[in-house]
XYZ file of C-alpha atoms in Angstrom:
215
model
C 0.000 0.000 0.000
C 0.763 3.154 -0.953
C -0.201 6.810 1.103
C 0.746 10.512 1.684
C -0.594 13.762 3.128
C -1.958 12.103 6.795
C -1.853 15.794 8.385
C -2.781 14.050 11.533
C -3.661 16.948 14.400
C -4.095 19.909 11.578
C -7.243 21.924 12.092
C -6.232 23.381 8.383
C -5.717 20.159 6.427
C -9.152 18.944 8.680
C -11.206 21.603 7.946
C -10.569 21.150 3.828
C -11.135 17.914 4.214
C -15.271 18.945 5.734
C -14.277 17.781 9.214
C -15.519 19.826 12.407
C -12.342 18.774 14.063
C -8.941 17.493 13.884
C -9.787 14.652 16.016
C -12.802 13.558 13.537
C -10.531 13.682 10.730
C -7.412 11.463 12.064
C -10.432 8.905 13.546
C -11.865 8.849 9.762
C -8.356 8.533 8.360
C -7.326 5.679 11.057
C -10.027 3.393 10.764
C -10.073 3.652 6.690
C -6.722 2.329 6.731
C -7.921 -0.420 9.383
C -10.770 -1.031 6.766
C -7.426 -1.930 4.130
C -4.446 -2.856 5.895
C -3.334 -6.060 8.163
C -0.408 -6.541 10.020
C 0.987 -8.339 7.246
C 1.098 -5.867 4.727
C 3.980 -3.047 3.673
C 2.657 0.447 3.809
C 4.912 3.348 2.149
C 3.899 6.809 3.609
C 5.256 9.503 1.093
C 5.216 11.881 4.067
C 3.462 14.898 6.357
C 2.526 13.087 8.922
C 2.045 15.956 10.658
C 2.577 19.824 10.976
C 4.424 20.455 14.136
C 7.980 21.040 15.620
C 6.243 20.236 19.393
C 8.181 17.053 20.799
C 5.162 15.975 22.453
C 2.565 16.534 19.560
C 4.632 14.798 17.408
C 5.073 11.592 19.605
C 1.496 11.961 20.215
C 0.669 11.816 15.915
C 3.506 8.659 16.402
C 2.065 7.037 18.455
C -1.051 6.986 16.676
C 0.350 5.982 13.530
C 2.486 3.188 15.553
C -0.562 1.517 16.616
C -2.299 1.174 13.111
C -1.609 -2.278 11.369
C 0.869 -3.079 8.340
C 5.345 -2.616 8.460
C 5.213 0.983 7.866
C 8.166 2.925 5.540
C 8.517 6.418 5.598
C 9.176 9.012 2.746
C 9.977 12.453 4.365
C 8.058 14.882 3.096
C 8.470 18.588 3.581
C 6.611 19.229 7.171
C 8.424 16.182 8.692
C 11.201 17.442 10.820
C 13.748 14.445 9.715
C 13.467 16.256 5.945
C 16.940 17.335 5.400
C 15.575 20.590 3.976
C 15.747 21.603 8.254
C 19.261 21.576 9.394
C 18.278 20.071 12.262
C 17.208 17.127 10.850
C 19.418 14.588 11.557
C 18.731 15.371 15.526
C 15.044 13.961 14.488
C 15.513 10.737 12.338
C 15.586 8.270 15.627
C 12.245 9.666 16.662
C 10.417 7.995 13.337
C 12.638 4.969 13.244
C 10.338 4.000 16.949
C 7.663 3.609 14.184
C 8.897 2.925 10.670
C 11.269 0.384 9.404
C 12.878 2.794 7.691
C 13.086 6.467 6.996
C 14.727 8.276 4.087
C 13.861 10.946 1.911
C 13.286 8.844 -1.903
C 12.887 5.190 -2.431
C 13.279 2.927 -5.801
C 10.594 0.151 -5.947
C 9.468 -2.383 -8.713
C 5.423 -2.677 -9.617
C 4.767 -5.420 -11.682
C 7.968 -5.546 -13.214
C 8.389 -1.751 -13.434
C 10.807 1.141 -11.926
C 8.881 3.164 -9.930
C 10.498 6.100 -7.925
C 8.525 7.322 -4.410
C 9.016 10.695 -3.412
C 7.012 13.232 -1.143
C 6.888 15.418 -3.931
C 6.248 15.409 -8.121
C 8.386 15.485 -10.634
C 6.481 18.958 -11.146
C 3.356 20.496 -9.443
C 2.353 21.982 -6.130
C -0.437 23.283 -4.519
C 0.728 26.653 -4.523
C 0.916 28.743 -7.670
C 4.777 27.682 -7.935
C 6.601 25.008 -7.724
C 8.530 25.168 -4.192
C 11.557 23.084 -2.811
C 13.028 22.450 -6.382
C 16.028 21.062 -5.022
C 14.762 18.617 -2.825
C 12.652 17.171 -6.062
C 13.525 13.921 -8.226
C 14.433 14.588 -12.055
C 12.558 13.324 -14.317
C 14.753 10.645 -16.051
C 12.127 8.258 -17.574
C 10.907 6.810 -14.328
C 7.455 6.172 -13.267
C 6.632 8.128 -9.906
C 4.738 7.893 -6.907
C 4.293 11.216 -4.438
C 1.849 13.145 -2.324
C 1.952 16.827 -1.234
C -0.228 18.415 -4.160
C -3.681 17.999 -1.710
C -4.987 17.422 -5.432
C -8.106 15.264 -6.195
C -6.610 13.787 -9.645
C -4.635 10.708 -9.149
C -2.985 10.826 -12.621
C -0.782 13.709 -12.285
C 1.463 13.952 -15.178
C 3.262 11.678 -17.242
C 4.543 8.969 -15.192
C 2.807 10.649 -12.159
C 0.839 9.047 -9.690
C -0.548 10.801 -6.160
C -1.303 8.943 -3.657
C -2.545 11.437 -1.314
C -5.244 10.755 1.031
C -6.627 14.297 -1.040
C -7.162 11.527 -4.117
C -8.349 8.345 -2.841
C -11.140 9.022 -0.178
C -8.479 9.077 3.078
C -7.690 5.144 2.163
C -4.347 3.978 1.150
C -3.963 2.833 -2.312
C -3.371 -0.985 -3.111
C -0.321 -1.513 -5.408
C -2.863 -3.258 -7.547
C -3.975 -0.227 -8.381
C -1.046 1.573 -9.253
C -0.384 -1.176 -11.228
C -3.534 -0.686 -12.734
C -3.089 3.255 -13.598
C 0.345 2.645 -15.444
C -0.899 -0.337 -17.681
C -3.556 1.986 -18.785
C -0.612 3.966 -20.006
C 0.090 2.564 -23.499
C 2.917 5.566 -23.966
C 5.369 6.305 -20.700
C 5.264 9.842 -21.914
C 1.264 10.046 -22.589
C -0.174 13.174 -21.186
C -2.589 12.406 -18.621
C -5.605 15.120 -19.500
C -7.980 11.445 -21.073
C -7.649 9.710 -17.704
C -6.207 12.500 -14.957
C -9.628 12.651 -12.843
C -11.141 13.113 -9.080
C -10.698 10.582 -6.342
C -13.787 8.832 -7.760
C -13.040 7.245 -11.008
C -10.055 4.817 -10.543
C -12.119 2.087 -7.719
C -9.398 -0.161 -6.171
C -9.000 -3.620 -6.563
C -7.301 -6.585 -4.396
C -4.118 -8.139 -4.919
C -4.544 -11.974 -4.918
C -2.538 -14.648 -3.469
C 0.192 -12.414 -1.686
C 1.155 -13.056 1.963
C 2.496 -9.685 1.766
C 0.951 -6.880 -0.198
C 2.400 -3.671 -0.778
């Protein structure tokens, strides 16, 4: 499984979402990943886990997230305070590894056969009228990629895009089945993604079969 953007104790992020609270939100978000993961399964989390610098609401957020099911990976993204974009960050990297496997800020994978870079953020796009943090960004070199941090409904980003942000997939992390899925429908790696580039509601998931560990 793949997922990004859990903004867990934002009264921002919960508010945009149509939640009175942040407390709603991260109880919606929580048991929709109980509704899709087991302990046996990988989950990637392409970062912002949370918004905060506070010690205490941080382990709190950890916590939380330690105590959902699946062998969790972490992709920093840009309000994680182990992203090396804060110079502090290397003070902060033991405080996820009490919860993730492993933490690191890009990841190379294989789906069905295929390359497929994860990375907080896109090749290009934001959700700001600019692209920020350039130089903490992947280059484009032919690769297929997975991020979050757009907050966009469309799931099909760019060419050889995918978001997996909670924004696109109804709070629920995304079976790699379904990536899968999105890049065979891509006959051309460098297609442009305006035919099938959509909301959160036009790409339904589908299982895996026959894998004692799913991703």
């Amino acid at each position: 499984f793949y997922t990004a953007d859990l903004h867990f104790d934002h009264a921002l992020v919960s508010g945009l979402r149509g939640f009175a609270s942040p407390a709603e939100h991260d109880d919606a978000v929580c048991a929709r990943w109980r509704a899709a993961v087991d302990d046996r399964d990988i989950v990637w989390v392409l970062g912002d886990l949370a918004v905060t610098h506070n010690p205490s609401r941080l382990a709190a957020v950890l916590d939380r997230i330690g105590e959902l099911p699946g062998v969790k990976h972490l992709i920093l993204g840009n309000h994680d305070t182990a992203h090396p974009r804060f110079r502090d960050a290397h003070r902060h990297q033991r405080t996820y590894l009490q919860v993730f496997e492993s933490v690191q800020s890009m990841a190379r994978r294989k789906v069905n056969g295929i390359e497929v870079m994860l990375s907080h953020y896109p090749y290009a796009g934001d959700h700001t009228e600019s692209d920020r943090d350039n130089q903490y960004r992947l280059r484009d070199e032919g690769r297929w990629l997975m991020h979050g941090h757009t907050h966009s409904p469309v799931r099909w980003t760019g060419p050889r895009q995918v978001h997996v942000g909670l924004d696109a997939w109804s709070l629920s992390p995304v079976p790699e089945s379904e990536i899968a899925r999105i890049i065979a429908q891509s006959s051309e790696p460098a297609r442009s993604p305006s035919s099938t580039a959509g909301s959160g509601t036009d790409n339904p998931a589908t299982e895996e079969p026959g894998c004692s560990a799913r991703s």
